[in-house]
mmCIF file of C-alpha atoms in Angstrom:
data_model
loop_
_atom_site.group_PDB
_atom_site.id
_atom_site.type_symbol
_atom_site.label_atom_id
_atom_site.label_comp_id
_atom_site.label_asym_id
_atom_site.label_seq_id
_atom_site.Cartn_x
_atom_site.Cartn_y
_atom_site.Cartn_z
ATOM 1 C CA UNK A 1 -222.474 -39.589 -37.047
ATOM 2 C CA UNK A 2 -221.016 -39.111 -40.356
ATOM 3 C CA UNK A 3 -222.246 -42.096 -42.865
ATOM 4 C CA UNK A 4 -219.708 -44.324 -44.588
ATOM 5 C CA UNK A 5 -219.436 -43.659 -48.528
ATOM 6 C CA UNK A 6 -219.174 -46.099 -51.347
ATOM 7 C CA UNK A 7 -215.772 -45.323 -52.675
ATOM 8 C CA UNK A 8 -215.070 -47.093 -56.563
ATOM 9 C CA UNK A 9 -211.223 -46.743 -57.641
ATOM 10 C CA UNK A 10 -211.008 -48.209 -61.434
ATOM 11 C CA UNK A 11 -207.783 -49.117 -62.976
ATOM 12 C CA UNK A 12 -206.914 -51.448 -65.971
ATOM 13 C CA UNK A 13 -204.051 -53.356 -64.066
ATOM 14 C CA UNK A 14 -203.242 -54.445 -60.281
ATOM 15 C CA UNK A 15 -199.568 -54.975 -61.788
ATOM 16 C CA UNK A 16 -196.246 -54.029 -60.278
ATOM 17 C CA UNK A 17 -196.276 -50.093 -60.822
ATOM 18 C CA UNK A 18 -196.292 -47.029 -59.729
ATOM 19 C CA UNK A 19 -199.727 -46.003 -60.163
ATOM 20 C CA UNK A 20 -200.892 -49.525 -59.071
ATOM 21 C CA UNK A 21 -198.427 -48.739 -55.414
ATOM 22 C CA UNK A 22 -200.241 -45.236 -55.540
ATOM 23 C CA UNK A 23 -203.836 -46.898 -55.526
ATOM 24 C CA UNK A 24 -202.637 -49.183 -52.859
ATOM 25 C CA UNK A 25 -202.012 -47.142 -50.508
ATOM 26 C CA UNK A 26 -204.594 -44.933 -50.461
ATOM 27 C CA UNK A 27 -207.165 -47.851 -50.789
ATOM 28 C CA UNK A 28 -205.616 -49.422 -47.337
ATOM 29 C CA UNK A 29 -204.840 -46.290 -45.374
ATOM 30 C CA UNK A 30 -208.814 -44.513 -45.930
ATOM 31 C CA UNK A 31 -210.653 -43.581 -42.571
ATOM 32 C CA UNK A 32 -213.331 -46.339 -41.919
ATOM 33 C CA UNK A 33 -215.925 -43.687 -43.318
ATOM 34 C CA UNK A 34 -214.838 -44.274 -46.843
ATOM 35 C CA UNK A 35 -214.983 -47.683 -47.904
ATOM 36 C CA UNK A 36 -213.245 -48.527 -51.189
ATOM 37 C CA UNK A 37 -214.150 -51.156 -53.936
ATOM 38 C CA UNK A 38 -211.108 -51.828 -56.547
ATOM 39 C CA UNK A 39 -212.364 -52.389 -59.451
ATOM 40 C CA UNK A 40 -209.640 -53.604 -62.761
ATOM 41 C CA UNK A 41 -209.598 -55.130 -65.879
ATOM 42 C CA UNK A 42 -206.278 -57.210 -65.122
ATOM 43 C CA UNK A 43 -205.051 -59.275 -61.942
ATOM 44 C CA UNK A 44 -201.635 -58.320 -60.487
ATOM 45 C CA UNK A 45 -199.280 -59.008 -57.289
ATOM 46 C CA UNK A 46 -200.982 -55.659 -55.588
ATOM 47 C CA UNK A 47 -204.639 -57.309 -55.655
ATOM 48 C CA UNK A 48 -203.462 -59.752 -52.886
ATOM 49 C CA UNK A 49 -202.309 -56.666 -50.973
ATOM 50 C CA UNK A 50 -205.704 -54.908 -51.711
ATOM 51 C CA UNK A 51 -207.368 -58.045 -49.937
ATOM 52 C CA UNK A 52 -205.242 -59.107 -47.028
ATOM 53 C CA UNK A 53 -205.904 -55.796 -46.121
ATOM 54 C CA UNK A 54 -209.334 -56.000 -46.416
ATOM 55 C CA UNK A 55 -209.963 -53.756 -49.762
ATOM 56 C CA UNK A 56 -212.439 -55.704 -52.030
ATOM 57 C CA UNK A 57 -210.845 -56.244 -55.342
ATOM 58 C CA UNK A 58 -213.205 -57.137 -58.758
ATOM 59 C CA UNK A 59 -211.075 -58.374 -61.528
ATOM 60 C CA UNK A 60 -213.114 -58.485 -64.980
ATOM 61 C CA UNK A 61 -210.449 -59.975 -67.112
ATOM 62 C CA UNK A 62 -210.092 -59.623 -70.678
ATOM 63 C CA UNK A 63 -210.283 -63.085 -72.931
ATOM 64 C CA UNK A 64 -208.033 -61.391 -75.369
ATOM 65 C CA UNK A 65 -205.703 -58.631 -75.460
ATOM 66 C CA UNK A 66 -208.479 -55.904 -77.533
ATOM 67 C CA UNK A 67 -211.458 -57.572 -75.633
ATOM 68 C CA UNK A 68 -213.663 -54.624 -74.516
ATOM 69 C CA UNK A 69 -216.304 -56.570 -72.740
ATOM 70 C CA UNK A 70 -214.704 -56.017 -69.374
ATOM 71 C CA UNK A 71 -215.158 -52.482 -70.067
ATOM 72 C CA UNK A 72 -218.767 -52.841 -71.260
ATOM 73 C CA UNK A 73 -219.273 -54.467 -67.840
ATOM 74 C CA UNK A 74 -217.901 -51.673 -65.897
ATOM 75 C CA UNK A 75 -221.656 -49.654 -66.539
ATOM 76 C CA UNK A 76 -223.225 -52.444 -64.995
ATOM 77 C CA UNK A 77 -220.840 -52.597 -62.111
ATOM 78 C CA UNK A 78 -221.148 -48.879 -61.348
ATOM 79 C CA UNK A 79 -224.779 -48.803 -61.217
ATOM 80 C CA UNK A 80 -224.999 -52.411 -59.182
ATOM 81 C CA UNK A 81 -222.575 -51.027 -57.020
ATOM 82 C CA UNK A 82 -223.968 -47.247 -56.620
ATOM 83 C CA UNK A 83 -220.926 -45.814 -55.140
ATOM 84 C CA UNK A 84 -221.092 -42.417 -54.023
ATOM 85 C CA UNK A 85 -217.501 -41.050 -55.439
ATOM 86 C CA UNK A 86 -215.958 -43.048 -58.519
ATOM 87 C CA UNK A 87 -212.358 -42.423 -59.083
ATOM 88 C CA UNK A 88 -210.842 -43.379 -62.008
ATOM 89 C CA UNK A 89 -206.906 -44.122 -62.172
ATOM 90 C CA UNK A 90 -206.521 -45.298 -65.519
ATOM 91 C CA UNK A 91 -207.949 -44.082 -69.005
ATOM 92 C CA UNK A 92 -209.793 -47.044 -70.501
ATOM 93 C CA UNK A 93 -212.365 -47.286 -67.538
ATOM 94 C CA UNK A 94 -211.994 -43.506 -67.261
ATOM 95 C CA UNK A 95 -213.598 -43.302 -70.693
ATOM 96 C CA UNK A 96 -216.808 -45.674 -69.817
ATOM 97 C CA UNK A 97 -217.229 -44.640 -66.464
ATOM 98 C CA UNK A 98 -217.490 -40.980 -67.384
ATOM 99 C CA UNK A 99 -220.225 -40.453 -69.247
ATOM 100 C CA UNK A 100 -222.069 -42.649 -67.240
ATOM 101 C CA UNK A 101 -221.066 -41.091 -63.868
ATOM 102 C CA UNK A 102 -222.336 -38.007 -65.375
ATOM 103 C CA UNK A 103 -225.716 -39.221 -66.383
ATOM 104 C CA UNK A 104 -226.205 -41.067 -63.381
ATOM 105 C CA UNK A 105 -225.037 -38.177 -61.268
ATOM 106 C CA UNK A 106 -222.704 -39.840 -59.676
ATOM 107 C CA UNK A 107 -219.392 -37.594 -58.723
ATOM 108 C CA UNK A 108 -216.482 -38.566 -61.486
ATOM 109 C CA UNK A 109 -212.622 -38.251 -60.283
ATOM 110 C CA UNK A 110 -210.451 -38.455 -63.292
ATOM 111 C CA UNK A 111 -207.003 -39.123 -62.001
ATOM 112 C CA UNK A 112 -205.278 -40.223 -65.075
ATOM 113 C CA UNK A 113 -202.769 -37.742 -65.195
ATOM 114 C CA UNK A 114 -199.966 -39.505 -63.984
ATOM 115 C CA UNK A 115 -196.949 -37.713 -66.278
ATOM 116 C CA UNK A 116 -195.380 -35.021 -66.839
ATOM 117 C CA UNK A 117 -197.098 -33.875 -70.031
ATOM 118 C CA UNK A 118 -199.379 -35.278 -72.496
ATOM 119 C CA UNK A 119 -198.249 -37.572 -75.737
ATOM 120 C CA UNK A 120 -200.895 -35.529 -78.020
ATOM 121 C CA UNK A 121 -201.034 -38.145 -80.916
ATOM 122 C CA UNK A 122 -202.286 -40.575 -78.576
ATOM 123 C CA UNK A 123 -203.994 -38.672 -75.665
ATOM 124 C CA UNK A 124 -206.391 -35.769 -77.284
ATOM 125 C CA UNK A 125 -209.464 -38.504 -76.569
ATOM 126 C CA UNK A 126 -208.091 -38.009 -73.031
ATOM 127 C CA UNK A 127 -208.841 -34.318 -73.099
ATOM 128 C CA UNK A 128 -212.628 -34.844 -73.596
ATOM 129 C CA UNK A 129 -213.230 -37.627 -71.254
ATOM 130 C CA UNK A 130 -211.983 -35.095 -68.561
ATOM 131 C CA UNK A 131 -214.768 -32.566 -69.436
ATOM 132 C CA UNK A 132 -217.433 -35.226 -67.783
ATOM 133 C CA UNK A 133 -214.975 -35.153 -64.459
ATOM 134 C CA UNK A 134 -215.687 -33.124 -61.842
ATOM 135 C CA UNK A 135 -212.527 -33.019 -60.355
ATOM 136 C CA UNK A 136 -209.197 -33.682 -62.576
ATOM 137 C CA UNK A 137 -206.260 -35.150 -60.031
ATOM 138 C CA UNK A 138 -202.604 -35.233 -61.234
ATOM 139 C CA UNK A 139 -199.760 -36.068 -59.724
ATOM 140 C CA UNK A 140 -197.430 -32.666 -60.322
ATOM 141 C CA UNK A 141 -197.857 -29.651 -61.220
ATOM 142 C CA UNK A 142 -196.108 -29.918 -64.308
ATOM 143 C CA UNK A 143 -198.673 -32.570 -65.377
ATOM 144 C CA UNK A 144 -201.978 -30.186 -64.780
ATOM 145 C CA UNK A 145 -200.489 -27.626 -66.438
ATOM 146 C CA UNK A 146 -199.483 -29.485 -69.503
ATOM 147 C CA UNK A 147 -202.945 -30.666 -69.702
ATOM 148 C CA UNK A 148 -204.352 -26.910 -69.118
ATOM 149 C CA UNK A 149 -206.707 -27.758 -66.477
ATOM 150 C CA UNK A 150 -207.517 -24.925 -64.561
ATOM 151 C CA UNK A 151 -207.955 -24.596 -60.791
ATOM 152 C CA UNK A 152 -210.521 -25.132 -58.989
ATOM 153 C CA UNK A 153 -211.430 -28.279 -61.151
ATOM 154 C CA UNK A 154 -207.326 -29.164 -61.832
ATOM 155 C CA UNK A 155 -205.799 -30.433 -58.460
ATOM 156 C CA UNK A 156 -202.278 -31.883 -57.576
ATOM 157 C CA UNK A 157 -202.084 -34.655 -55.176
ATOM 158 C CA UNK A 158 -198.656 -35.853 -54.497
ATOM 159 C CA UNK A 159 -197.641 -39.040 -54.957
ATOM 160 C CA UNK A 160 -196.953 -40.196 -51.714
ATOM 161 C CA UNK A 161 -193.730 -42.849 -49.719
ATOM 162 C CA UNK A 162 -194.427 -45.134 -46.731
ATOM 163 C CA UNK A 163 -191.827 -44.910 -44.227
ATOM 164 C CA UNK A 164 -193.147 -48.474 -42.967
ATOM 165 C CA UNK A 165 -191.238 -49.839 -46.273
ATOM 166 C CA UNK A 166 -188.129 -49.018 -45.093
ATOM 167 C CA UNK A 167 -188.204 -51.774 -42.534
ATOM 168 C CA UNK A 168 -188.146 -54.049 -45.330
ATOM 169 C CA UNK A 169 -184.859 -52.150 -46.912
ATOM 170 C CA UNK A 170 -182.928 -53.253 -43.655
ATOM 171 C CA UNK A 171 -180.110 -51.215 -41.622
ATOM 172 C CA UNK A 172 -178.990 -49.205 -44.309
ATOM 173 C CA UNK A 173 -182.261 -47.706 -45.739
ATOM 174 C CA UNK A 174 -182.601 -44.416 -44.715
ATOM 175 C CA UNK A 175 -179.295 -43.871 -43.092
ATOM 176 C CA UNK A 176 -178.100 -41.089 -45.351
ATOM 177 C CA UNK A 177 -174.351 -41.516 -43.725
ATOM 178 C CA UNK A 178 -174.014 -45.174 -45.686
ATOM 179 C CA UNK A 179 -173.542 -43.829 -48.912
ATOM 180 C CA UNK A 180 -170.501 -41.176 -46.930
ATOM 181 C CA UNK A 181 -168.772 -44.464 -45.962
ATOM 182 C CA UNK A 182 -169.108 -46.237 -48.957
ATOM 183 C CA UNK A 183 -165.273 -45.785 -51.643
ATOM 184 C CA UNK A 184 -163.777 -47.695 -53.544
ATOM 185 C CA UNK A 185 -160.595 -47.229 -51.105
ATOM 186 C CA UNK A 186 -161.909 -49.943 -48.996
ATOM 187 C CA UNK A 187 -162.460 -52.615 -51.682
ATOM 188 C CA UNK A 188 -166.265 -51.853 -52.419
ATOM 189 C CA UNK A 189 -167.010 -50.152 -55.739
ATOM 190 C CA UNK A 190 -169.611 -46.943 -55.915
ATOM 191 C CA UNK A 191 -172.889 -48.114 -56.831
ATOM 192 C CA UNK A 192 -175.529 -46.601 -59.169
ATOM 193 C CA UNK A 193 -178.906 -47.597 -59.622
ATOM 194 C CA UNK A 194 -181.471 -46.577 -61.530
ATOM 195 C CA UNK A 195 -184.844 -48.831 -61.298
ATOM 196 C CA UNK A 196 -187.753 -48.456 -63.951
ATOM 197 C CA UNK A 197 -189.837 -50.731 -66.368
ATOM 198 C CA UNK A 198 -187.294 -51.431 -69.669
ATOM 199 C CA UNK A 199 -189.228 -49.876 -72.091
ATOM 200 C CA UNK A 200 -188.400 -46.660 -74.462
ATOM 201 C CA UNK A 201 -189.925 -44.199 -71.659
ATOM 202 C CA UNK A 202 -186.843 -44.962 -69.739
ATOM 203 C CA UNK A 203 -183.626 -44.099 -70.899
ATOM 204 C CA UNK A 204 -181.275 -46.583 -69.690
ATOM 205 C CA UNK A 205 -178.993 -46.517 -73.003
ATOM 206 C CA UNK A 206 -177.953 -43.252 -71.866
ATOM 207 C CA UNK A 207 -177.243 -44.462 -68.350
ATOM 208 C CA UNK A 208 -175.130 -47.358 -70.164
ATOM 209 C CA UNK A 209 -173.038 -45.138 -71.793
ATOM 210 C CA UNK A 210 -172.544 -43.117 -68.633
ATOM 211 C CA UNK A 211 -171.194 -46.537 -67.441
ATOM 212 C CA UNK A 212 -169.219 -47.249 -70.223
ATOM 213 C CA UNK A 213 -167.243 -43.921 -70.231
ATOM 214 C CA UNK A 214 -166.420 -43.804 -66.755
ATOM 215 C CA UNK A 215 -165.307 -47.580 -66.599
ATOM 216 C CA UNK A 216 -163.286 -46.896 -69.437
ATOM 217 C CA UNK A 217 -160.923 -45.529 -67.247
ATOM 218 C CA UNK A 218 -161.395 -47.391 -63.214
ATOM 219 C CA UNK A 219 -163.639 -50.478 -64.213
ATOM 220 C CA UNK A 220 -163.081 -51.746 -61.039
ATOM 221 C CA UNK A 221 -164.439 -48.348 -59.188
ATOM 222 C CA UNK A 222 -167.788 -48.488 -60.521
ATOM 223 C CA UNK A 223 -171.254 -50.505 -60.419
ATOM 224 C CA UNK A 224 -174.050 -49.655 -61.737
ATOM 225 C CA UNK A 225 -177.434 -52.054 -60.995
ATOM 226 C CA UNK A 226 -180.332 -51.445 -63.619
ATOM 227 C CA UNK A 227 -183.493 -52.424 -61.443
ATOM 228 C CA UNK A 228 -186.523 -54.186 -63.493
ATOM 229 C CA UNK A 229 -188.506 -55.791 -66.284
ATOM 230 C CA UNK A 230 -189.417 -55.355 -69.449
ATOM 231 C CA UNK A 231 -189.522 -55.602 -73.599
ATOM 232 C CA UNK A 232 -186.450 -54.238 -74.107
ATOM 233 C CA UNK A 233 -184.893 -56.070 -71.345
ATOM 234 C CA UNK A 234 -183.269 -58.734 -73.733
ATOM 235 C CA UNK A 235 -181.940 -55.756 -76.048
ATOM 236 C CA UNK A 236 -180.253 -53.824 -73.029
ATOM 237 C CA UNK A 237 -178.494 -56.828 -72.218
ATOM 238 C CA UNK A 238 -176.664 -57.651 -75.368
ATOM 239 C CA UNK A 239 -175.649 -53.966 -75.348
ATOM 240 C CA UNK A 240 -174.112 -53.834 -72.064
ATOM 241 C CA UNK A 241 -172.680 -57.585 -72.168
ATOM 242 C CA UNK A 242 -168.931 -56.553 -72.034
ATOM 243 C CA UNK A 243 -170.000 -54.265 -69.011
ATOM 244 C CA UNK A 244 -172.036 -57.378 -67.410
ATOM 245 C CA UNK A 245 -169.085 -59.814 -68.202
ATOM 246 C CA UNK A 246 -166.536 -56.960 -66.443
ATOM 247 C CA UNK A 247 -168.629 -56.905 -63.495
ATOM 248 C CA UNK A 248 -169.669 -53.121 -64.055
ATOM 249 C CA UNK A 249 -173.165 -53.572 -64.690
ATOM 250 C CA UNK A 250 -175.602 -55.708 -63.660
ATOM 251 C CA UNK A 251 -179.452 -56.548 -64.367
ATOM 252 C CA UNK A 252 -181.659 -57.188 -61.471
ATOM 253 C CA UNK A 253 -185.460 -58.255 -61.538
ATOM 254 C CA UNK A 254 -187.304 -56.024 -58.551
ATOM 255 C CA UNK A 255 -190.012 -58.980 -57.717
ATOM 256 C CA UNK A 256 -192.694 -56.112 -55.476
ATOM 257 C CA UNK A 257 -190.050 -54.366 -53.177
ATOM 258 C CA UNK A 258 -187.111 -52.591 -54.780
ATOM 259 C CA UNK A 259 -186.064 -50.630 -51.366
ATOM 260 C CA UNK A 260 -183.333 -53.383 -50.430
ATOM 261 C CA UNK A 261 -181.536 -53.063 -53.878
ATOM 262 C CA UNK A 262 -181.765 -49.204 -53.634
ATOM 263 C CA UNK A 263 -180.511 -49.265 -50.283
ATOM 264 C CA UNK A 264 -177.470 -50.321 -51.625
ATOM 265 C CA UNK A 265 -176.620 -48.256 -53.637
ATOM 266 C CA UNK A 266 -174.659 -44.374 -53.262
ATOM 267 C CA UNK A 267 -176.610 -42.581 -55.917
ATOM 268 C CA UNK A 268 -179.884 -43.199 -57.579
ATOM 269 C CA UNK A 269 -180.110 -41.861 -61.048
ATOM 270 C CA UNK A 270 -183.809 -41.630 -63.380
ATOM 271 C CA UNK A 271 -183.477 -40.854 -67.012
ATOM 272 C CA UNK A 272 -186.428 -41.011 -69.448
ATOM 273 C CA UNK A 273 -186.379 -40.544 -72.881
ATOM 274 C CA UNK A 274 -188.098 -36.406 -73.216
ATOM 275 C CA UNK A 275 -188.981 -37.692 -77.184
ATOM 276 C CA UNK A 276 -191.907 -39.767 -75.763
ATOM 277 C CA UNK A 277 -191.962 -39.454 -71.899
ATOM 278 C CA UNK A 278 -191.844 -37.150 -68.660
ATOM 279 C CA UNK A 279 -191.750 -38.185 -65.401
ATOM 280 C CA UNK A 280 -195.044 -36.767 -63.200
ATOM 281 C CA UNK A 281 -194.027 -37.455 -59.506
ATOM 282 C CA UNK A 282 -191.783 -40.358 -59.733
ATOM 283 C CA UNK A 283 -191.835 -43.451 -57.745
ATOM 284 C CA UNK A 284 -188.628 -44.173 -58.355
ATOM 285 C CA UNK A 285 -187.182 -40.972 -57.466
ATOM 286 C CA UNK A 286 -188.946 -40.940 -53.980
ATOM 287 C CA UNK A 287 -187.157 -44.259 -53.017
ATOM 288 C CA UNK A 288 -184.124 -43.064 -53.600
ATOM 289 C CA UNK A 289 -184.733 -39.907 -51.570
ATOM 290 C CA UNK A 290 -186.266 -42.405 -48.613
ATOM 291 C CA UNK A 291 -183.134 -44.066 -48.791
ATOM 292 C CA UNK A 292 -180.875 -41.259 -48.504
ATOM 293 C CA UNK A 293 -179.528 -41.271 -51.547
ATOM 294 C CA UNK A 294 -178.560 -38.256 -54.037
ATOM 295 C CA UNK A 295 -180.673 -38.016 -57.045
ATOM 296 C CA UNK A 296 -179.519 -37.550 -60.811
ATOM 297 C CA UNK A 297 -182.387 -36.959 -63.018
ATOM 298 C CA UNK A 298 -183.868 -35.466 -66.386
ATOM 299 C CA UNK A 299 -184.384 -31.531 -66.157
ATOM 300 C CA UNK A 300 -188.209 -32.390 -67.734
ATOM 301 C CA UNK A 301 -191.596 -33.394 -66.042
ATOM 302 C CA UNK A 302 -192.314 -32.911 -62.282
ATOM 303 C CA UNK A 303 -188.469 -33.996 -61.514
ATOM 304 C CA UNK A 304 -187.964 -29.956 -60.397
ATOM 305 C CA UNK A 305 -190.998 -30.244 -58.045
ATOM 306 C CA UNK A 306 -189.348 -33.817 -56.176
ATOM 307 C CA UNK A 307 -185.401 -32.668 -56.461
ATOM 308 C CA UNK A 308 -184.005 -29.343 -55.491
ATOM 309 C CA UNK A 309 -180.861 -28.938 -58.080
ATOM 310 C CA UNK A 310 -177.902 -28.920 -56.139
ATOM 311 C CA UNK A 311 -179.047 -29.504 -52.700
ATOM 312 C CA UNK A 312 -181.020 -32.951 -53.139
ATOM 313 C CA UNK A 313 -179.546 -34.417 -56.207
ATOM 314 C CA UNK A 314 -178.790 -33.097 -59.910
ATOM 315 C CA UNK A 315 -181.050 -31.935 -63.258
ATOM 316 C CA UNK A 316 -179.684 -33.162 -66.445
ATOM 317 C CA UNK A 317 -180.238 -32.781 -70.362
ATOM 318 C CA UNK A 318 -182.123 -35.577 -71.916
ATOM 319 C CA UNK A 319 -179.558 -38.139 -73.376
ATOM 320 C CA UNK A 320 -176.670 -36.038 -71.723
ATOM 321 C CA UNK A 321 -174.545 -39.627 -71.034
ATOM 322 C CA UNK A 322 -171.298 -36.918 -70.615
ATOM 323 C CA UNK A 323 -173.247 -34.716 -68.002
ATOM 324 C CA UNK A 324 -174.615 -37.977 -66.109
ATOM 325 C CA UNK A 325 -171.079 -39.291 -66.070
ATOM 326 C CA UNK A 326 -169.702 -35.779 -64.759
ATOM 327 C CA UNK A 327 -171.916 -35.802 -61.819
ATOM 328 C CA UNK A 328 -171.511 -38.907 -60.634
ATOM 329 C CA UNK A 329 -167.821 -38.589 -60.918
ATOM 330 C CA UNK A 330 -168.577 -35.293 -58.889
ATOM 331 C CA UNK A 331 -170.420 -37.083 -56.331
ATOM 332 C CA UNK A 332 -168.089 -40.125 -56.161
ATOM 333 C CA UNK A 333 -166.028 -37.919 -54.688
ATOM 334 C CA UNK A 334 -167.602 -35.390 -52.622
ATOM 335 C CA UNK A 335 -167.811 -35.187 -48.962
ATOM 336 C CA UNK A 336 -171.186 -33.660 -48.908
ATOM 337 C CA UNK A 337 -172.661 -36.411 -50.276
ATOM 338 C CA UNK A 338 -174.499 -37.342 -47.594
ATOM 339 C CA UNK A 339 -175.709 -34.491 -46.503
ATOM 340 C CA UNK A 340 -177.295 -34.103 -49.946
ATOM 341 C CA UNK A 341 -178.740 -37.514 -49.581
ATOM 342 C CA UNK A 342 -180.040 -36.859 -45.847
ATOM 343 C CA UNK A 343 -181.518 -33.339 -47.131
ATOM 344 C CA UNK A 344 -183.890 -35.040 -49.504
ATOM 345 C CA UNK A 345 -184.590 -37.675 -47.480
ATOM 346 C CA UNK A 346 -185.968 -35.259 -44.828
ATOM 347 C CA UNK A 347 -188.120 -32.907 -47.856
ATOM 348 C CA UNK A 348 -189.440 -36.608 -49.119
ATOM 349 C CA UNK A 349 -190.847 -37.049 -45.301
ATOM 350 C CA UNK A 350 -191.630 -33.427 -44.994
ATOM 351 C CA UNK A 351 -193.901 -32.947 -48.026
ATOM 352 C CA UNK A 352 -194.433 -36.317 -49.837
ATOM 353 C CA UNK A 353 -196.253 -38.207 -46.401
ATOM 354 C CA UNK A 354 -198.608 -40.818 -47.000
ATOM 355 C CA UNK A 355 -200.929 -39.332 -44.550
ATOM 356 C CA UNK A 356 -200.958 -36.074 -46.750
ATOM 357 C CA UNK A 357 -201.466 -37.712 -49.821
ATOM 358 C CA UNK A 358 -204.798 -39.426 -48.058
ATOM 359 C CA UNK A 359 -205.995 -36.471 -46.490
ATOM 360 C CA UNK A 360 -205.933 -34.557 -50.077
ATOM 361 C CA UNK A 361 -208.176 -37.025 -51.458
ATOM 362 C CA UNK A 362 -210.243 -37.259 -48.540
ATOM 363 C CA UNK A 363 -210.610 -33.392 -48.890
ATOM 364 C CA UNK A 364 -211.624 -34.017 -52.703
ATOM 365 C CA UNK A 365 -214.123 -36.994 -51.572
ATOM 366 C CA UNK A 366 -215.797 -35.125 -48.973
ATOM 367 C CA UNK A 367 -216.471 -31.740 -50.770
ATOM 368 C CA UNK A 368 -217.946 -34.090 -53.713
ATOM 369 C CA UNK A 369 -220.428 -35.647 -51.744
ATOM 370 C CA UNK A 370 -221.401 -32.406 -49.816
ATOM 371 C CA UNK A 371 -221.176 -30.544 -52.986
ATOM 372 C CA UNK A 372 -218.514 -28.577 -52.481
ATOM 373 C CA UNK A 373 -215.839 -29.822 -54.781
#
């Protein structure tokens, strides 16, 4: 009988994210063999999800916001807890648990590449902390690459969707015919979303003026719902408040599930400002797929390896507003926008499946521990 393993997953935040969904799920959906302890240096709405589903969770909060004793802490923790794979998902505990990991010889997953290339002014520390890994995860293929880590030690691992969400979407999730039925002809306006944390790395200002230009001429045709939180939430809004009083645009808070709000919605567009930021495999971009909707993107980051230009969606410049607001024009009125939206739909099931995801880093786990890595 095959023994269980210790299994340590470090992050710095249990917050409402991508990476933090990505941790999630593999932490719940591990064979019984593998037993995982969280381990992060903030609290969040996903612990409670870690431990209703019986994943212990250690929170080691900070007293103030550049307090490093958590971190200091996590040596002790690792050699208290002994775990026979530690995983890192983030890059502060990355960069204690490393060395140590390697001293202690215990096997060292650095999974912090979660984008689609590296922002070198800030991330060149990065670099050497994944020379103590033994394996380096990212999430694309685009990411690895930008990072130069080299096969067999440089792995991709998918990010991966659960179809079980999609129960909490309702009726229309996932029915790739909704957005066919949905014109303005019968009194309902086409509806764009784009969901994302308001910061710089997303480029809703371009999405805005997308909006702006094509209400310019049928205001009452279009609406366009910008999905989530964040510092320059306040600053977006005083922008757009002629399209918010017109009814065009509208700002929604996500709370943990965004699925019913994409649902909605005919199109599902991601734009992120290529100065400072590239997608790796996006979250958001694989909820719009699961809910049958065509995807508008940036041409930058691992968007090529999630949407097939011109069959599941459309590539764009960065800051292109005149090309976003041609395509959804295009795809306002296109027939085969459904099928589009049912043809990634079926690739996101195909070859983004949680149990793939799980299997990958049970494959990584297991050759660690035998040696094999």
């Amino acid at each position: 009988m095959t023994p269980a393993r210790r299994l340590l997953l470090l992050t710095a935040t249990l917050d409402n994210g991508g990476l933090e969904r990505q941790l999630t799920l593999l932490a719940t959906h591990l064979p019984p063999r593998l037993r995982p302890v969280v381990w992060s240096i903030s609290d969040g709405p996903y612990a409670a999800v870690l431990r209703e589903a019986g994943v212990p969770v250690v929170v080691d909060p900070r007293a103030w916001r550049y307090d490093v004793k958590p971190l200091l802490r996590l040596d002790a923790a690792i050699l208290r807890l002994r775990p026979d794979v530690v995983h890192a998902w983030h890059s502060m505990p990355a960069a204690v648990a490393a060395p140590l990991c390697r001293l202690a010889g215990i096997p060292f997953v650095d999974g912090t590449i979660r984008l689609g290339r590296p922002n070198l002014e800030f991330d060149r520390p990065r670099a050497g902390i994944m020379r103590f890994a033994d394996v380096v995860v990212a999430n694309s293929r685009a990411g690895l690459d930008a990072w130069g880590v080299k096969p067999p030690k440089g792995r991709v691992v998918y990010n991966a969707f659960d179809p079980a969400r999609l129960e909490a979407a309702g009726d229309g999730a996932g029915d790739s015919s909704a957005g066919g039925r949905r014109d303005v002809v019968d009194g309902r306006p086409f509806t764009v979303v784009m969901t994302g944390r308001l910061h710089a790395h997303k480029d809703f200002r371009t999405l805005l003026a997308a909006a702006r230009s094509l209400a310019a001429d049928a205001p009452r045709a279009w609406r366009f719902l910008v999905v989530g939180d964040g510092e320059d939430r306040e600053a977006l809004q005083e922008e757009a408040r002629d399209l918010v009083e017109a009814g065009v645009v509208d700002f929604v808070a996500p709370g943990l599930e965004a699925l019913p709000l994409v649902a909605s919605a005919d199109v599902g567009v991601l734009l992120t400002n290529d100065a400072v930021h590239a997608e790796g495999c996006s979250n958001s971009i694989m909820e719009y797929m699961a809910c049958g909707l065509p995807v508008i993107a940036n041409d930058s980051g691992g968007n090529r390896e999630l949407v097939e230009d011109g069959v599941t969606g459309y590539l764009v410049a960065s800051g292109d507003a005149r090309a976003v607001a041609g395509r959804l024009e295009q795809l306002r009125g296109s027939s085969g926008r459904a099928a589009m939206g049912a043809a990634g739909r079926e690739r996101l099931l195909r070859d983004f499946s949680l149990p793939a995801m799980v299997e990958a880093y049970v494959r990584i786990y297991d050759g660690l521990v035998g040696g094999q890595a």
